[in-house]
Tab-separated table of C-alpha atoms in Angstrom:
chain	number	residue	atom	x	y	z
A	220	UNK	CA	37.900	137.349	99.293
A	221	UNK	CA	36.041	134.397	97.927
A	222	UNK	CA	32.791	134.303	96.030
A	223	UNK	CA	29.927	133.387	98.407
A	224	UNK	CA	28.979	130.397	96.281
A	225	UNK	CA	32.252	128.579	97.004
A	226	UNK	CA	32.088	129.182	100.744
A	227	UNK	CA	28.424	128.202	100.773
A	228	UNK	CA	29.242	124.728	99.454
A	229	UNK	CA	30.791	123.905	102.825
A	230	UNK	CA	28.930	122.569	105.857
A	231	UNK	CA	31.121	124.690	108.134
A	232	UNK	CA	29.560	128.114	108.682
A	233	UNK	CA	31.222	131.193	107.262
A	234	UNK	CA	32.269	132.625	110.644
A	235	UNK	CA	34.171	129.433	111.435
A	236	UNK	CA	35.744	129.412	107.956
A	237	UNK	CA	36.986	132.933	108.592
A	238	UNK	CA	38.229	132.160	112.105
A	239	UNK	CA	40.214	129.111	111.016
A	240	UNK	CA	41.381	129.937	107.491
A	241	UNK	CA	40.111	132.886	105.489
A	242	UNK	CA	40.731	135.757	107.906
A	243	UNK	CA	43.303	134.090	110.190
A	244	UNK	CA	46.889	135.188	109.578
A	245	UNK	CA	50.314	134.149	110.818
A	246	UNK	CA	51.129	136.738	113.514
A	247	UNK	CA	54.557	138.353	113.809
A	248	UNK	CA	53.826	140.467	116.902
A	249	UNK	CA	51.795	139.733	120.023
A	250	UNK	CA	50.227	141.618	122.917
A	251	UNK	CA	51.237	140.908	126.526
A	252	UNK	CA	48.010	139.005	127.193
A	253	UNK	CA	49.023	135.556	128.449
A	254	UNK	CA	48.080	132.196	126.974
A	255	UNK	CA	46.986	130.006	129.860
A	256	UNK	CA	47.539	126.315	130.473
A	257	UNK	CA	43.752	125.918	130.366
A	258	UNK	CA	43.681	127.353	126.832
A	259	UNK	CA	46.454	125.017	125.711
A	260	UNK	CA	44.616	122.071	127.250
A	261	UNK	CA	41.393	123.079	125.471
A	262	UNK	CA	43.251	123.267	122.148
A	263	UNK	CA	44.840	119.876	122.665
A	264	UNK	CA	41.583	118.336	123.802
A	265	UNK	CA	40.073	119.389	120.455
A	266	UNK	CA	42.854	118.436	118.054
A	267	UNK	CA	43.816	115.142	119.660
A	268	UNK	CA	40.921	113.566	117.716
A	269	UNK	CA	42.600	114.188	114.353
A	270	UNK	CA	43.700	110.999	112.563
A	271	UNK	CA	47.273	109.651	112.609
A	272	UNK	CA	48.830	106.490	111.169
A	273	UNK	CA	48.203	103.547	113.542
A	274	UNK	CA	46.565	106.133	115.824
A	275	UNK	CA	50.129	106.684	116.977
A	276	UNK	CA	49.781	110.380	117.956
A	277	UNK	CA	53.534	111.097	118.012
A	278	UNK	CA	53.262	114.889	118.458
A	279	UNK	CA	54.676	116.290	121.694
A	280	UNK	CA	54.380	119.943	122.705
A	281	UNK	CA	57.019	121.508	124.945
A	282	UNK	CA	55.849	124.862	126.323
A	283	UNK	CA	58.654	127.247	127.212
A	284	UNK	CA	57.111	129.284	130.036
A	285	UNK	CA	60.073	130.238	132.187
A	286	UNK	CA	62.542	132.979	131.266
A	287	UNK	CA	65.323	130.428	131.660
A	288	UNK	CA	63.728	128.053	129.140
A	289	UNK	CA	63.131	130.888	126.662
A	290	UNK	CA	66.776	131.954	126.997
A	291	UNK	CA	67.913	128.429	126.161
A	292	UNK	CA	65.933	128.542	122.911
A	293	UNK	CA	67.014	131.897	121.508
A	294	UNK	CA	70.524	130.942	120.326
A	295	UNK	CA	68.957	128.380	117.978
A	296	UNK	CA	66.456	130.769	116.397
A	297	UNK	CA	67.277	132.545	113.129
A	298	UNK	CA	68.022	136.250	113.523
A	299	UNK	CA	64.845	137.232	111.674
A	300	UNK	CA	62.714	135.233	114.143
A	301	UNK	CA	64.529	136.166	117.365
A	302	UNK	CA	62.668	139.349	118.327
A	303	UNK	CA	59.211	137.848	117.962
A	304	UNK	CA	60.264	134.677	119.762
A	305	UNK	CA	61.611	136.746	122.652
A	306	UNK	CA	58.388	138.769	122.954
A	307	UNK	CA	55.645	136.185	122.310
A	308	UNK	CA	53.616	135.394	125.445
A	309	UNK	CA	54.133	131.689	124.866
A	310	UNK	CA	56.551	129.695	122.703
A	311	UNK	CA	56.208	125.971	122.060
A	312	UNK	CA	58.666	123.474	120.621
A	313	UNK	CA	56.704	120.965	118.534
A	314	UNK	CA	58.400	117.586	118.345
A	315	UNK	CA	57.887	113.999	117.234
A	316	UNK	CA	58.261	111.101	119.645
A	317	UNK	CA	60.258	108.622	117.555
A	318	UNK	CA	59.434	105.856	120.040
A	319	UNK	CA	55.688	106.395	119.751
A	320	UNK	CA	55.342	102.724	118.783
A	321	UNK	CA	55.775	101.688	122.420
A	322	UNK	CA	52.226	102.891	123.112
A	323	UNK	CA	50.605	101.111	120.137
A	324	UNK	CA	49.345	98.042	122.015
A	325	UNK	CA	47.189	100.497	123.976
A	326	UNK	CA	46.436	103.036	121.217
A	327	UNK	CA	45.842	100.529	118.392
A	328	UNK	CA	44.581	97.547	120.390
A	329	UNK	CA	43.014	95.580	117.522
A	330	UNK	CA	46.496	95.113	115.972
A	331	UNK	CA	48.947	95.018	118.855
A	332	UNK	CA	51.588	93.593	116.522
A	333	UNK	CA	51.863	97.037	114.876
A	334	UNK	CA	54.513	97.851	117.459
A	335	UNK	CA	56.751	95.189	115.966
A	336	UNK	CA	56.193	96.384	112.391
A	337	UNK	CA	57.904	99.586	113.496
A	338	UNK	CA	61.015	98.082	115.014
A	339	UNK	CA	63.311	99.736	112.432
A	340	UNK	CA	64.255	103.111	113.873
A	341	UNK	CA	64.895	105.129	110.675
A	342	UNK	CA	61.590	103.995	109.121
A	343	UNK	CA	59.817	104.665	112.399
A	344	UNK	CA	61.350	108.144	112.685
A	345	UNK	CA	59.983	108.954	109.231
A	346	UNK	CA	56.518	107.767	110.313
A	347	UNK	CA	56.820	109.794	113.511
A	348	UNK	CA	57.736	112.952	111.606
A	349	UNK	CA	54.902	112.427	109.122
A	350	UNK	CA	52.115	111.882	111.642
A	351	UNK	CA	53.434	114.572	114.008
A	352	UNK	CA	53.477	117.042	111.105
A	353	UNK	CA	49.870	116.165	110.257
A	354	UNK	CA	49.083	116.843	113.912
A	355	UNK	CA	50.865	120.204	113.715
A	356	UNK	CA	48.434	121.044	110.903
A	357	UNK	CA	45.546	120.203	113.221
A	358	UNK	CA	47.223	122.154	116.039
A	359	UNK	CA	47.548	125.345	113.994
A	360	UNK	CA	43.837	125.082	113.235
A	361	UNK	CA	43.168	124.432	116.929
A	362	UNK	CA	45.125	127.504	118.068
A	363	UNK	CA	42.923	129.583	115.803
A	364	UNK	CA	39.837	127.764	117.089
A	365	UNK	CA	40.798	129.142	120.507
A	366	UNK	CA	40.729	132.667	119.120
A	367	UNK	CA	44.503	132.955	119.269
A	368	UNK	CA	47.037	133.772	116.599
A	369	UNK	CA	49.671	131.187	115.735
A	370	UNK	CA	53.177	132.056	114.606
A	371	UNK	CA	54.835	128.925	113.194
A	372	UNK	CA	58.574	129.279	112.601
A	373	UNK	CA	60.655	126.893	110.543
A	374	UNK	CA	63.717	129.147	110.707
A	375	UNK	CA	65.685	127.548	113.528
A	376	UNK	CA	68.433	125.013	114.159
A	377	UNK	CA	66.335	121.860	114.616
A	378	UNK	CA	69.313	119.656	115.446
A	379	UNK	CA	70.450	122.108	118.097
A	380	UNK	CA	66.992	122.433	119.636
A	381	UNK	CA	66.584	118.659	119.680
A	382	UNK	CA	69.893	118.289	121.513
A	383	UNK	CA	69.167	121.160	123.912
A	384	UNK	CA	65.631	120.190	124.927
A	385	UNK	CA	65.384	116.457	124.208
A	386	UNK	CA	68.624	114.892	125.446
A	387	UNK	CA	66.798	111.561	125.774
A	388	UNK	CA	67.399	110.941	122.055
A	389	UNK	CA	63.831	109.822	121.374
A	390	UNK	CA	62.338	113.146	120.256
A	391	UNK	CA	62.969	115.313	117.179
A	392	UNK	CA	62.092	119.022	117.112
A	393	UNK	CA	60.042	119.876	113.997
A	394	UNK	CA	58.728	123.433	114.353
A	395	UNK	CA	58.617	126.367	116.750
A	396	UNK	CA	55.279	127.982	117.460
A	397	UNK	CA	54.543	131.384	118.976
A	398	UNK	CA	51.081	131.729	120.487
A	399	UNK	CA	49.203	134.820	121.619
A	400	UNK	CA	46.902	137.634	120.670
A	401	UNK	CA	48.038	139.633	117.638
A	402	UNK	CA	49.874	142.847	118.522
A	403	UNK	CA	50.469	146.083	116.574
A	404	UNK	CA	51.426	145.509	112.941
A	405	UNK	CA	51.090	141.752	113.470
A	406	UNK	CA	50.940	141.342	109.696
A	407	UNK	CA	52.318	144.369	107.959
A	408	UNK	CA	52.248	143.036	104.444
A	409	UNK	CA	49.429	142.210	102.133
A	410	UNK	CA	48.306	138.619	102.439
A	411	UNK	CA	50.663	136.537	100.334
A	412	UNK	CA	49.217	135.024	97.157
A	413	UNK	CA	47.784	131.532	97.178
A	414	UNK	CA	47.810	129.026	94.341
A	415	UNK	CA	44.514	128.463	92.560
A	416	UNK	CA	42.657	125.165	92.588
A	417	UNK	CA	43.570	124.721	88.916
A	418	UNK	CA	47.259	124.861	89.844
A	419	UNK	CA	46.979	122.399	92.726
A	420	UNK	CA	44.199	119.894	91.933
A	421	UNK	CA	44.527	117.679	88.860
A	422	UNK	CA	42.241	114.913	87.612
A	423	UNK	CA	42.906	111.608	85.890
B	188	UNK	CA	33.067	113.097	125.425
B	189	UNK	CA	34.620	116.197	126.859
B	190	UNK	CA	33.528	118.302	129.775
B	191	UNK	CA	31.636	121.382	128.544
B	192	UNK	CA	34.050	123.711	130.266
B	193	UNK	CA	36.989	122.672	128.063
B	194	UNK	CA	35.044	123.033	124.811
B	195	UNK	CA	33.655	126.350	126.021
B	196	UNK	CA	37.142	127.821	126.284
B	197	UNK	CA	37.351	127.828	122.480
B	198	UNK	CA	36.101	130.601	120.205
B	199	UNK	CA	34.954	127.991	117.673
B	200	UNK	CA	31.374	126.952	118.374
B	201	UNK	CA	30.603	123.464	119.586
B	202	UNK	CA	28.872	122.335	116.359
B	203	UNK	CA	31.984	123.206	114.354
B	204	UNK	CA	34.225	121.479	116.915
B	205	UNK	CA	32.117	118.347	116.489
B	206	UNK	CA	32.066	118.564	112.692
B	207	UNK	CA	35.836	118.944	112.393
B	208	UNK	CA	37.235	116.936	115.307
B	209	UNK	CA	35.121	115.557	118.122
B	210	UNK	CA	32.456	113.635	116.197
B	211	UNK	CA	34.277	113.252	112.849
B	212	UNK	CA	35.751	109.797	112.246
B	213	UNK	CA	37.999	108.206	109.637
B	214	UNK	CA	35.557	106.370	107.326
B	215	UNK	CA	36.228	102.855	106.041
B	216	UNK	CA	33.096	102.528	103.877
B	217	UNK	CA	31.288	105.059	101.682
B	218	UNK	CA	27.912	105.470	99.988
B	219	UNK	CA	27.659	105.848	96.202
B	220	UNK	CA	26.939	109.567	96.473
B	221	UNK	CA	29.570	111.331	94.347
B	222	UNK	CA	32.041	113.985	95.446
B	223	UNK	CA	31.915	116.743	92.856
B	224	UNK	CA	34.689	118.894	91.453
B	225	UNK	CA	32.857	121.893	92.903
B	226	UNK	CA	33.103	120.369	96.398
B	227	UNK	CA	36.804	119.692	95.954
B	228	UNK	CA	37.336	123.256	94.726
B	229	UNK	CA	35.428	124.622	97.741
B	230	UNK	CA	37.612	122.565	100.098
B	231	UNK	CA	40.794	123.742	98.429
B	232	UNK	CA	39.630	127.339	98.364
B	233	UNK	CA	39.268	127.146	102.168
B	234	UNK	CA	42.436	125.333	103.135
B	235	UNK	CA	44.797	127.078	100.737
B	236	UNK	CA	45.034	129.888	103.307
B	237	UNK	CA	46.804	127.666	105.825
B	238	UNK	CA	50.431	128.656	106.490
B	239	UNK	CA	53.434	126.955	104.858
B	240	UNK	CA	57.164	127.662	105.008
B	241	UNK	CA	58.067	130.480	102.588
B	242	UNK	CA	54.378	130.370	101.584
B	243	UNK	CA	55.577	127.615	99.259
B	244	UNK	CA	52.308	125.587	99.179
B	245	UNK	CA	53.903	122.392	97.828
B	246	UNK	CA	50.823	120.155	98.202
B	247	UNK	CA	49.395	118.768	94.970
B	248	UNK	CA	46.178	116.734	94.789
B	249	UNK	CA	45.700	114.182	92.033
B	250	UNK	CA	42.062	113.063	91.810
B	251	UNK	CA	41.586	109.580	90.361
B	252	UNK	CA	38.160	109.851	88.743
B	253	UNK	CA	38.342	107.435	85.833
B	254	UNK	CA	38.105	103.678	86.224
B	255	UNK	CA	41.399	103.398	84.375
B	256	UNK	CA	43.177	105.682	86.840
B	257	UNK	CA	41.712	103.809	89.801
B	258	UNK	CA	42.881	100.516	88.315
B	259	UNK	CA	46.416	101.861	88.026
B	260	UNK	CA	46.439	102.667	91.755
B	261	UNK	CA	45.140	99.412	93.215
B	262	UNK	CA	48.290	97.288	92.788
B	263	UNK	CA	50.158	99.701	95.060
B	264	UNK	CA	47.570	99.665	97.862
B	265	UNK	CA	47.987	97.321	100.826
B	266	UNK	CA	45.559	94.388	100.834
B	267	UNK	CA	43.731	95.729	103.903
B	268	UNK	CA	43.039	99.037	102.108
B	269	UNK	CA	42.177	97.662	98.654
B	270	UNK	CA	38.423	97.083	99.043
B	271	UNK	CA	37.688	100.532	100.411
B	272	UNK	CA	39.925	102.185	97.835
B	273	UNK	CA	38.082	100.358	95.056
B	274	UNK	CA	34.655	101.407	96.361
B	275	UNK	CA	35.217	105.003	97.520
B	276	UNK	CA	33.441	107.559	95.308
B	277	UNK	CA	36.668	109.541	94.995
B	278	UNK	CA	40.312	108.704	95.684
B	279	UNK	CA	43.062	111.313	95.748
B	280	UNK	CA	46.837	110.915	95.682
B	281	UNK	CA	48.338	113.636	97.898
B	282	UNK	CA	51.833	114.603	96.824
B	283	UNK	CA	54.573	117.154	97.402
B	284	UNK	CA	55.999	119.230	94.551
B	285	UNK	CA	59.731	119.036	95.263
B	286	UNK	CA	60.344	121.907	92.839
B	287	UNK	CA	57.914	124.237	94.615
B	288	UNK	CA	60.762	126.742	94.969
B	289	UNK	CA	60.390	127.751	91.323
B	290	UNK	CA	57.239	129.668	92.259
B	291	UNK	CA	58.725	131.496	95.262
B	292	UNK	CA	59.529	134.780	93.475
B	293	UNK	CA	55.773	135.058	92.960
B	294	UNK	CA	54.538	133.446	96.201
B	295	UNK	CA	57.097	135.043	98.549
B	296	UNK	CA	57.797	138.282	96.704
B	297	UNK	CA	59.407	140.223	99.555
B	298	UNK	CA	62.317	137.727	99.564
B	299	UNK	CA	62.704	136.503	95.993
B	300	UNK	CA	66.135	135.115	96.862
B	301	UNK	CA	64.391	132.350	98.838
B	302	UNK	CA	64.349	130.330	95.638
B	303	UNK	CA	68.136	130.204	95.690
B	304	UNK	CA	68.288	129.193	99.361
B	305	UNK	CA	66.509	126.018	98.277
B	306	UNK	CA	68.815	125.006	95.442
B	307	UNK	CA	69.889	121.784	97.223
B	308	UNK	CA	67.410	119.122	96.145
B	309	UNK	CA	67.526	116.763	99.166
B	310	UNK	CA	67.065	119.649	101.626
B	311	UNK	CA	64.311	121.074	99.429
B	312	UNK	CA	62.545	117.704	99.208
B	313	UNK	CA	62.488	117.557	102.999
B	314	UNK	CA	60.964	121.066	103.119
B	315	UNK	CA	58.441	120.064	100.447
B	316	UNK	CA	57.384	116.977	102.384
B	317	UNK	CA	57.093	118.947	105.629
B	318	UNK	CA	54.939	121.779	104.288
B	319	UNK	CA	52.838	119.458	102.119
B	320	UNK	CA	52.160	117.281	105.168
B	321	UNK	CA	51.055	120.338	107.152
B	322	UNK	CA	48.744	121.095	104.246
B	323	UNK	CA	47.379	117.546	104.344
B	324	UNK	CA	46.444	118.263	107.965
B	325	UNK	CA	44.522	121.335	106.798
B	326	UNK	CA	43.000	119.325	103.949
B	327	UNK	CA	41.626	116.619	106.236
B	328	UNK	CA	39.986	119.365	108.294
B	329	UNK	CA	38.685	120.935	105.072
B	330	UNK	CA	37.135	117.674	103.834
B	331	UNK	CA	35.212	117.500	107.089
B	332	UNK	CA	34.283	121.173	106.776
B	333	UNK	CA	32.538	120.174	103.546
B	334	UNK	CA	30.445	117.637	105.446
B	335	UNK	CA	32.355	114.721	103.922
B	336	UNK	CA	34.219	111.871	105.543
B	337	UNK	CA	37.937	111.505	104.885
B	338	UNK	CA	39.735	108.173	104.713
B	339	UNK	CA	43.490	108.795	104.851
B	340	UNK	CA	45.586	105.711	104.022
B	341	UNK	CA	49.293	105.439	104.713
B	342	UNK	CA	49.344	101.733	103.799
B	343	UNK	CA	50.567	101.860	100.193
B	344	UNK	CA	53.741	101.647	98.152
B	345	UNK	CA	54.651	105.330	97.967
B	346	UNK	CA	57.650	104.771	95.701
B	347	UNK	CA	55.519	102.789	93.279
B	348	UNK	CA	52.716	105.369	93.264
B	349	UNK	CA	55.230	108.165	92.711
B	350	UNK	CA	56.694	106.331	89.736
B	351	UNK	CA	53.272	105.380	88.325
B	352	UNK	CA	51.586	108.766	88.577
B	353	UNK	CA	54.439	111.290	88.674
B	354	UNK	CA	56.966	110.178	86.060
B	355	UNK	CA	58.233	113.773	85.860
B	356	UNK	CA	60.425	113.075	88.910
B	357	UNK	CA	59.461	116.307	90.671
B	358	UNK	CA	56.608	115.001	92.829
B	359	UNK	CA	56.536	112.582	95.763
B	360	UNK	CA	53.357	110.746	96.802
B	361	UNK	CA	52.757	111.125	100.567
B	362	UNK	CA	49.280	109.794	101.349
B	363	UNK	CA	46.171	108.358	99.725
B	364	UNK	CA	42.813	109.854	100.635
B	365	UNK	CA	39.346	108.403	100.133
B	366	UNK	CA	36.549	110.960	100.122
B	367	UNK	CA	32.797	110.481	100.342
B	368	UNK	CA	29.781	110.138	102.576
B	369	UNK	CA	30.124	107.450	105.256
B	370	UNK	CA	28.516	104.127	104.326
B	371	UNK	CA	27.211	101.226	106.437
B	372	UNK	CA	29.553	100.274	109.290
B	373	UNK	CA	31.900	103.079	108.270
B	374	UNK	CA	33.559	102.801	111.670
B	375	UNK	CA	32.814	99.462	113.264
B	376	UNK	CA	35.055	99.805	116.270
B	377	UNK	CA	34.893	102.012	119.290
B	378	UNK	CA	36.753	105.238	118.804
B	379	UNK	CA	40.408	104.533	119.465
B	380	UNK	CA	41.892	106.040	122.634
B	381	UNK	CA	43.614	109.407	122.546
B	382	UNK	CA	46.536	110.549	124.657
B	383	UNK	CA	45.731	113.015	127.426
B	384	UNK	CA	47.073	116.568	127.542
B	385	UNK	CA	49.300	115.534	130.456
B	386	UNK	CA	50.956	112.924	128.233
B	387	UNK	CA	51.508	115.267	125.274
B	388	UNK	CA	52.042	118.805	126.605
B	389	UNK	CA	55.015	119.492	128.878
B	390	UNK	CA	56.180	122.776	130.399
B	391	UNK	CA	59.624	124.164	131.125
């Protein structure tokens, strides 16, 4: 763990630091305890305040609650992720709305022309992916803020999931997320090593 | 603000919710009070525990502390962002290390072959951008956890900044970030509207 002096430099209290970052782990197994719609709404109501470019908020969250929806997902999940995806109490597909610019006159009202700056679809899709990925960072923090474990999974066929769940052509799947309470052996290994500040932060 | 019942569904206490999300705002002006290296190290020491694909941790943070370094940045900043970038006590260039895979045998030791799965540079660059952007989400939360205001700026010439500050060809600039204590009129406007849970979260 970290020396108290470093943690004490933060305004956020130590219990919250532990809940969100220091003790929280990516869970690989979950109990049967459900994750309710009210919990998901509370998480979203917290993290929706995080900043995005043009306040565009392109992240969309598709909850797969029914057995039929879960079954549609599994063929696109890598073999190493399939068992935990099948058993998690709740699985979400996290996606970017590439046509988020349509809402900008309302979301960014002091510069309504921003919608027109984003008329080029490939450039807009890149913006959508970037801001939605920032929001996924906030969301992972928010899941932990709810006392739940998050299980993000990049090992899946994103093109296939996009086609399967977003046939409208305006959304792109970015990440799968298992949510729940950690089960037995949720993290069997030692915590993986993290880079030091000296390796990550440079000064000019 | 939010009904108490929604906030009360979270394990994170209300003061921390406010510090990180509900009351925190993107600052456009800053006081002269410096941001120290110790504060930056404390922020990084917190957020480095956030999850990334393959535990690859591709985010790199270049702090521009000298006047000379700041002067090199300004030509690449959009005119609407130039004044605040010139006056912020600390400006950081947030970048992705496209060659993050070189460290995987150490960072992801149970699957050392992961390095070889990422031998294709364009696919790896996309992975680097994705995980580094997740980490930027954690970082913005971490800046607020330190009691500081964050000023993320997407309005800059990313190709130019990459060339100017990362001539090694292995890093890509993703975002600029002003850090400091909020100054006068740091946020002149009303808080911009946020999408509701009904607009963002769907269920199948």
